[in-house]
Short mmCIF file of C-alpha atoms in Angstrom, two decimals:
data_model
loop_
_atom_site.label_atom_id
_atom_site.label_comp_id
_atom_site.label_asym_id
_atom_site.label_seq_id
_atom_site.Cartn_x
_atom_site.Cartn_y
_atom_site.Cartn_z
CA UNK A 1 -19.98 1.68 -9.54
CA UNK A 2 -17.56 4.55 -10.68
CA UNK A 3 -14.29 4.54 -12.51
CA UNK A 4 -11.77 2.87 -10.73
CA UNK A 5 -13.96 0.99 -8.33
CA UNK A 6 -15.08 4.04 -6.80
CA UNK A 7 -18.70 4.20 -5.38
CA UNK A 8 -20.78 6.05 -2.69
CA UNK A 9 -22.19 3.63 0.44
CA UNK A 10 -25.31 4.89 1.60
CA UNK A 11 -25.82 4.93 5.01
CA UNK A 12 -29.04 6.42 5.69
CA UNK A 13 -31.06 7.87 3.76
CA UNK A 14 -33.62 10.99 5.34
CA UNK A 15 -36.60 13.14 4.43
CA UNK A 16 -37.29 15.82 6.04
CA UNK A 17 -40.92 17.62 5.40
CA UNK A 18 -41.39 21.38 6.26
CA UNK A 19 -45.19 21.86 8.21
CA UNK A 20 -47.00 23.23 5.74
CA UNK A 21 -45.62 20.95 2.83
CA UNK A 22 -43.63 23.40 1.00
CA UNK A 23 -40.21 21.81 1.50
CA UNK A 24 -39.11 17.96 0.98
CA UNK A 25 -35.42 17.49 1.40
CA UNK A 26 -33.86 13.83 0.70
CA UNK A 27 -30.60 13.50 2.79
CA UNK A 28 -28.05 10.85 1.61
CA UNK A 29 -25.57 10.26 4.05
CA UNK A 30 -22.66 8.18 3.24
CA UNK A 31 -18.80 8.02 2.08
CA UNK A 32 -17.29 7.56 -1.41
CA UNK A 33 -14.57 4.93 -0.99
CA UNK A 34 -11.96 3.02 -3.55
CA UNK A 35 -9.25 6.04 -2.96
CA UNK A 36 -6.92 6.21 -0.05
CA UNK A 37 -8.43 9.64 0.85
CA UNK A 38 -12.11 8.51 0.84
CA UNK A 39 -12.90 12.02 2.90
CA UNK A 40 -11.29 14.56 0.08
CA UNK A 41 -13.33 12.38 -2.84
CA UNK A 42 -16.54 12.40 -0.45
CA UNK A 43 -16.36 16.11 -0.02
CA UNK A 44 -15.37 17.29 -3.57
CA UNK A 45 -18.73 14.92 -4.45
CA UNK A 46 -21.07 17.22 -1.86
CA UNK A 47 -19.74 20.41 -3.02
CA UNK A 48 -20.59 19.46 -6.59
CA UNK A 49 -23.35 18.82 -5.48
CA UNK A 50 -24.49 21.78 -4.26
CA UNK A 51 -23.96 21.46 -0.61
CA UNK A 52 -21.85 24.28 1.48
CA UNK A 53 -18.96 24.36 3.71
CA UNK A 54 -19.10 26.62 6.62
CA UNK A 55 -15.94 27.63 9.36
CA UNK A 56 -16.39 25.90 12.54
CA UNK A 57 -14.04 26.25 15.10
CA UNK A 58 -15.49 26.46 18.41
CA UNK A 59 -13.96 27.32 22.12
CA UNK A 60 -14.18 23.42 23.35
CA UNK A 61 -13.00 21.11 20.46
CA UNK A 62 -15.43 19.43 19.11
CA UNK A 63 -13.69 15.88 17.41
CA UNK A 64 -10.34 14.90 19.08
CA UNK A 65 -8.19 11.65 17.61
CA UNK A 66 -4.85 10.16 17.82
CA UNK A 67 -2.12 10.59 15.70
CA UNK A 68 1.04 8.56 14.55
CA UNK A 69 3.61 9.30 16.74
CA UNK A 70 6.67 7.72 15.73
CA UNK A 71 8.59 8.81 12.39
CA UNK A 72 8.07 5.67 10.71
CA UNK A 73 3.96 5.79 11.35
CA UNK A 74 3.95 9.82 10.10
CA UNK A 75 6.00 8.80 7.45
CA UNK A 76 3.50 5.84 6.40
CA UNK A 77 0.59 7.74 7.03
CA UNK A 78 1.43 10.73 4.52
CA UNK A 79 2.41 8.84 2.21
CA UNK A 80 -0.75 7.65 1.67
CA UNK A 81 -2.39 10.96 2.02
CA UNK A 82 -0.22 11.51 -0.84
CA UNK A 83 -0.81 8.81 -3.16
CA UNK A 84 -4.21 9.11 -2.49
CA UNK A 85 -4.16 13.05 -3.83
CA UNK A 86 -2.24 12.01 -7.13
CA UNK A 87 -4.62 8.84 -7.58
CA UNK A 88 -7.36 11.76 -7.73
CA UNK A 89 -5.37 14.09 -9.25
CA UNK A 90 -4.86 11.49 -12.33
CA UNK A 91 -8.18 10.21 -12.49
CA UNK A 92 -12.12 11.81 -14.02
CA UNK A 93 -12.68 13.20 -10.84
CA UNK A 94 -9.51 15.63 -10.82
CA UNK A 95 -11.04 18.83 -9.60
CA UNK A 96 -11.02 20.82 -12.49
CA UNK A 97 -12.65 18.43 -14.60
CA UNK A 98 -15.46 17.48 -11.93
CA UNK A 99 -15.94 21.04 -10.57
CA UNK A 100 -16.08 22.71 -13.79
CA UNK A 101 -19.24 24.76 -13.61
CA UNK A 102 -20.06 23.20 -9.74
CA UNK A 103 -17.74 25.06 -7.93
CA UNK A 104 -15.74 28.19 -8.26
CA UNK A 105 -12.30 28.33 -9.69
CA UNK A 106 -11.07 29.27 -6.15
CA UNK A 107 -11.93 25.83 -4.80
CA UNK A 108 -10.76 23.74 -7.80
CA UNK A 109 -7.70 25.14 -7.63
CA UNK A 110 -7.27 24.41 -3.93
CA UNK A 111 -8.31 21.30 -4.40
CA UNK A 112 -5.75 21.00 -7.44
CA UNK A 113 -3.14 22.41 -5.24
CA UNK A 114 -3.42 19.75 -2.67
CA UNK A 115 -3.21 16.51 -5.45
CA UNK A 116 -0.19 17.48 -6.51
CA UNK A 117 1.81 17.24 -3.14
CA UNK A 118 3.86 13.94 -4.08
CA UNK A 119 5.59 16.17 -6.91
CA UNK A 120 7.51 18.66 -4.08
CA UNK A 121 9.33 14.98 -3.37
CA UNK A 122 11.43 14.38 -6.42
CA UNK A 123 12.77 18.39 -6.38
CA UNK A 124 13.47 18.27 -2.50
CA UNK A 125 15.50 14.96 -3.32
CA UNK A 126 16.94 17.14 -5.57
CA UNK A 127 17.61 20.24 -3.90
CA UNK A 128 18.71 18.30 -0.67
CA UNK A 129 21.78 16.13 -2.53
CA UNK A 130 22.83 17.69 -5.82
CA UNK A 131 24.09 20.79 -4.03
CA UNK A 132 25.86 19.13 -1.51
CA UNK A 133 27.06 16.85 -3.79
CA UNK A 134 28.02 19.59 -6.15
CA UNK A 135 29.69 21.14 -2.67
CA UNK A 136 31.90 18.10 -1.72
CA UNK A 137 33.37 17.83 -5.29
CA UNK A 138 33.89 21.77 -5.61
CA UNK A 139 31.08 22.72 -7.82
CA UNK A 140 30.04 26.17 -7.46
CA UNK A 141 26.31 26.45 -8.23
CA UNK A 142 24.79 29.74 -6.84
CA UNK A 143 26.13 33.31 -7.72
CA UNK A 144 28.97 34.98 -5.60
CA UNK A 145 28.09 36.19 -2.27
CA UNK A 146 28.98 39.88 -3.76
CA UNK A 147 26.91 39.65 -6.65
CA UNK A 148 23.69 41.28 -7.26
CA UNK A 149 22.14 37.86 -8.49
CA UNK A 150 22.87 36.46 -4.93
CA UNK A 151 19.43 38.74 -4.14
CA UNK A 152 16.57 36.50 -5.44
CA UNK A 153 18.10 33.55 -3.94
CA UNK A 154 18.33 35.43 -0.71
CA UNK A 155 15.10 37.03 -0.53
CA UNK A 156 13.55 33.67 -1.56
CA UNK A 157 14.92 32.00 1.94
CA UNK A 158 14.12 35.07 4.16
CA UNK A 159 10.91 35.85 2.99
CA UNK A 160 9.81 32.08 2.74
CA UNK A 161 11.12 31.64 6.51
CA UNK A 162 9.40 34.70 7.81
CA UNK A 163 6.11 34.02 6.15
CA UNK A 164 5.84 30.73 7.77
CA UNK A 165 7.16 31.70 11.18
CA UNK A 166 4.54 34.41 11.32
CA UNK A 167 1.68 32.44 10.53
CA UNK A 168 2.51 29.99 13.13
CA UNK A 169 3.20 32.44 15.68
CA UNK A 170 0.31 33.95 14.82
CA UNK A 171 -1.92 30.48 15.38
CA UNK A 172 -0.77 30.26 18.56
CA UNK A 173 2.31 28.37 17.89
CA UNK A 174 6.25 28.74 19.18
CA UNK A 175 9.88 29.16 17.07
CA UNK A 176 10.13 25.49 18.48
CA UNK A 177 7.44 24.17 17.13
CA UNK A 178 7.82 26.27 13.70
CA UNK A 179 11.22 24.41 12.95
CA UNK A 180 9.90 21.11 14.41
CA UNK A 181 7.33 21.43 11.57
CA UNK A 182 10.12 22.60 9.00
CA UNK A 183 11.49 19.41 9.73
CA UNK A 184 8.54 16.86 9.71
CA UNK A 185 7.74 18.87 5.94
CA UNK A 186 11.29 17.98 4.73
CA UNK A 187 11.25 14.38 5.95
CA UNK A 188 7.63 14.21 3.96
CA UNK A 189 9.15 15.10 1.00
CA UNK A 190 11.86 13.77 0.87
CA UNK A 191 10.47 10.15 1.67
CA UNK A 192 6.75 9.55 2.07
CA UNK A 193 6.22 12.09 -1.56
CA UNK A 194 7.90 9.94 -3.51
CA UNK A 195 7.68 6.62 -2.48
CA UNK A 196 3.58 7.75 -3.20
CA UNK A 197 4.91 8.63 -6.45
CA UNK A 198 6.08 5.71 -7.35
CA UNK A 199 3.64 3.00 -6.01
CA UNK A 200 1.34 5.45 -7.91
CA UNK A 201 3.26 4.95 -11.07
CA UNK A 202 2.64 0.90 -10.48
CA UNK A 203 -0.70 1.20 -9.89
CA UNK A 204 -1.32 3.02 -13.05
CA UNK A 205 1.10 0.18 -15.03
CA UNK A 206 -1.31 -2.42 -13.43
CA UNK A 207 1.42 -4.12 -11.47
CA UNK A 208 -0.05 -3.52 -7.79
CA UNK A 209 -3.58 -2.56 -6.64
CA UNK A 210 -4.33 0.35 -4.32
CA UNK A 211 -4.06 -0.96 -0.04
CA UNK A 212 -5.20 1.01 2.67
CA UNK A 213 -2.09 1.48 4.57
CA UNK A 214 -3.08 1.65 8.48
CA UNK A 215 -1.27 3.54 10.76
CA UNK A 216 -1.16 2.62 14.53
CA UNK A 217 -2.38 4.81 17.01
CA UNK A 218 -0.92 2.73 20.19
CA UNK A 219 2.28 2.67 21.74
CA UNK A 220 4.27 1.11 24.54
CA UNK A 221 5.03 2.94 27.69
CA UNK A 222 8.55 3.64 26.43
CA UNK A 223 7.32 4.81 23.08
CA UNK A 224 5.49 7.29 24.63
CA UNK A 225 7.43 8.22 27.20
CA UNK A 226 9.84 9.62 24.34
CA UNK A 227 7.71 10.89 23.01
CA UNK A 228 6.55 13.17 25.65
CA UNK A 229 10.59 13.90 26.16
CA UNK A 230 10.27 15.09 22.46
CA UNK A 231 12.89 12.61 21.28
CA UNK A 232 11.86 11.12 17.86
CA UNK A 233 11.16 8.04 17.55
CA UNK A 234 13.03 5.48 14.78
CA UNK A 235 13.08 1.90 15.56
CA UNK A 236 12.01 0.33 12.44
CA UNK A 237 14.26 -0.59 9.38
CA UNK A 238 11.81 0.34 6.41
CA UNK A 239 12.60 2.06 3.30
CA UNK A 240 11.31 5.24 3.51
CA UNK A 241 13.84 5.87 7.09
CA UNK A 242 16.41 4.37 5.20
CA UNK A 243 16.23 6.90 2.37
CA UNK A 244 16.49 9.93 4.90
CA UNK A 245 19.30 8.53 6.88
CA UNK A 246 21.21 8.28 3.51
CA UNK A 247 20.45 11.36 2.61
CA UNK A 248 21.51 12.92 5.73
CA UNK A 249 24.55 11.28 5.84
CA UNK A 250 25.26 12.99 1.96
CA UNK A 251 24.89 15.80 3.63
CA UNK A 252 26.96 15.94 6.50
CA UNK A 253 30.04 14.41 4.43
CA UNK A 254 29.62 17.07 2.23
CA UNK A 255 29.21 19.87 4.89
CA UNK A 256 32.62 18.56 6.54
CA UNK A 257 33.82 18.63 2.55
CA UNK A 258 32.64 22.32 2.37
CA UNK A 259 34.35 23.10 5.15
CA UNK A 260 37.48 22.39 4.76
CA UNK A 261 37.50 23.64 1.92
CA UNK A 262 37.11 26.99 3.53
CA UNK A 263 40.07 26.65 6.17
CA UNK A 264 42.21 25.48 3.92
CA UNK A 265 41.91 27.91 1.58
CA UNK A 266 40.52 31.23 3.91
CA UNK A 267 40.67 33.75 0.75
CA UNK A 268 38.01 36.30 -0.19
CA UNK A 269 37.49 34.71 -2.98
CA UNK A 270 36.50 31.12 -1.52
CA UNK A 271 34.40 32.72 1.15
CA UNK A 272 32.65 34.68 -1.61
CA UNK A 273 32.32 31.42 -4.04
CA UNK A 274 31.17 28.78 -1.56
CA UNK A 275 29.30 30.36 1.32
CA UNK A 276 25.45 30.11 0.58
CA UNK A 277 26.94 26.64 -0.76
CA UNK A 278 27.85 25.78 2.36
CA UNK A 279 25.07 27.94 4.73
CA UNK A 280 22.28 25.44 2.62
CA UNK A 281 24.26 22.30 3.50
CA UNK A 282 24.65 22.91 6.85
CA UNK A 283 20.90 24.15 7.10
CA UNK A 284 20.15 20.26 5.62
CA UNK A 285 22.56 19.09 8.72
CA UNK A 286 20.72 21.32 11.52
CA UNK A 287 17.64 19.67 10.11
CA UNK A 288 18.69 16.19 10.36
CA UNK A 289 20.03 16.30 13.60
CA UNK A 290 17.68 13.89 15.21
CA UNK A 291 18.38 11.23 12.29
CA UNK A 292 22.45 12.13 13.29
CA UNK A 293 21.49 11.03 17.11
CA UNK A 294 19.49 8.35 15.87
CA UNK A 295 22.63 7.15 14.09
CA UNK A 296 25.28 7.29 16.25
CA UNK A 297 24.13 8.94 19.69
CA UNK A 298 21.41 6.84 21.14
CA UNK A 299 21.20 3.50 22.77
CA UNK A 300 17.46 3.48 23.83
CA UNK A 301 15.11 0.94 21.37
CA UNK A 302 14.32 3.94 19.66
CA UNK A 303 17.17 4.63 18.20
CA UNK A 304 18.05 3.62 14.01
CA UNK A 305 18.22 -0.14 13.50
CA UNK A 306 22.32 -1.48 13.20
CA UNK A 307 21.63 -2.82 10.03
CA UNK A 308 19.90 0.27 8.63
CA UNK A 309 22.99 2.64 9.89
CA UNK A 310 25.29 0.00 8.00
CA UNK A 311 23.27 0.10 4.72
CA UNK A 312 23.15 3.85 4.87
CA UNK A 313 26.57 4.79 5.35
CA UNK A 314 27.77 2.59 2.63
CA UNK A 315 24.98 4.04 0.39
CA UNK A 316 26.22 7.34 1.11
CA UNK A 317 29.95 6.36 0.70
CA UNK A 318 29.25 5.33 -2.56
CA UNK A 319 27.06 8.57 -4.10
CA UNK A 320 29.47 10.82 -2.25
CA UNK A 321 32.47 9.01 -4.30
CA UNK A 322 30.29 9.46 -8.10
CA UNK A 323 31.64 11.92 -10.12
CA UNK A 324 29.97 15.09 -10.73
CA UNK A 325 30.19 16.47 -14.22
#
């Protein structure tokens, strides 16, 4: 048994003898558990152990599963990816302390890369209400539109953008699907990255134990009919929905604050002051415009819960109305 509870289950155990004697190879086959992600922990294990990953991606697909396919389920589902990264980003078996000397640098540090998702969550939080915030109560934060510093900022969106789109268009994939996946990324961070965070934080005080949180794979008729009709699917009053309806509702009272702002005062100088201000807030809005139907729009059962709208919009009332200094 291993540090944290974590141990290796043999399943089978195989040896293989070459004809003429010259090669014995024991096979143990079998899955490290006591982590949320018992498959990165099982790998990371083989490849320190000498064994070799090859690229395997042939014409008929090999392994086909199911996947969560309301928001609530993704949501769920990542987080736990999430946690489970940190848990083994925190503990002796963080890849640069277990690979040292078993595996190149290159592969720790993709490894490393990947444990450290649940930190994007507190900066998106960030990034997705201070500047609106900042925005409603008429707090420039970025550099004029005619000023040279406006450049990094505005090569840092483009170039971000078109790197992504590319690489999905390049996989196969459509502009559709490109921002569909912008949008499931900022809904992960936002929510399931830092509610990992901090059930991670409690497991470390000692005052919860890790739970393997299972995500259904089922669904009604009318769940899936929705989904097949692309319309997301809500339904459920958790936490984690509740903390991206708020924060979309931040956003679009300080978009309509931003805006105003602009007719009312239609001077050079305004324009110039508030309008990346304003083009970031409303990008947050054109994200969350499923969460806006969800809100107010639909009627089906998969629309937001009454009680979660409610709890939301008062939430949002209230950090909207906090002074900014």
């Amino acid at each position: 048994m291993g540090k944290r509870g974590l141990s290796l289950s043999l399943i089978h155990t195989h040896t293989y003898t070459i004809s003429d004697g010259s090669l014995i190879v024991d096979l143990q086959m079998g899955v490290k558990y006591g982590y949320p992600l018992e498959d990165v922990i099982t790998g990371l294990t083989i490849k320190c152990r000498g064994w070799k990953s090859v690229y395997l991606n042939p014409a008929k697909k090999a392994f086909l599963g199911l996947a969560p396919i309301t928001l609530d389920q993704m949501l769920v589902q990542h987080k736990r990816w999430a946690e489970g990264h940190l848990q083994l980003f925190l503990s002796r078996y963080y890849p640069l302390w277990q690979g040292h000397g078993k595996i190149t640098l290159g592969l720790q540090m993709a490894y490393s890369y990947y444990n450290i998702w649940a930190t994007y969550g507190p900066f998106t939080l960030y990034y997705l209400v201070i500047p609106s915030l900042c925005l409603l109560k008429g707090i420039p934060l970025f550099p004029k539109v005619s000023s040279p510093w406006i450049l990094p900022f505005a090569y840092l969106i483009i170039a971000s953008s078109i790197n992504s789109l590319g690489e999905f268009l390049w996989t196969g994939g459509s502009i559709r699907s490109w921002w569909n996946d912008k949008r499931k990324w900022i809904h992960r961070k936002t929510a399931s990255y830092n509610f990992a965070i901090i059930e991670t934080i409690l497991k470390e005080l000692g005052f919860t134990k890790s739970a393997f949180a299972i995500t259904a794979k089922v669904a009604d008729d009318d769940v899936m009919k929705r989904y097949e009709q692309e319309i997301m699917e809500f339904g459920t009053n958790s936490p984690m929905l509740s903390i991206l309806t708020t924060v979309a509702l931040i956003n679009l009272f300080s978009l309509v604050g931003g805006l105003k702002r602009l007719l009312m005062s239609p001077s050079a100088d305004v324009f110039d002051t508030w309008s990346l201000q304003v083009f970031l807030c409303g990008l947050a809005v054109a994200i969350n415009l499923p969460i806006y139907q969800g809100l107010f729009f639909r009627k089906d059962n998969g629309r937001i819960p009454i009680s979660l709208v409610s709890r939301s919009i008062v939430l949002a009332l209230i950090v909207s109305m906090l002074p900014m200094y």
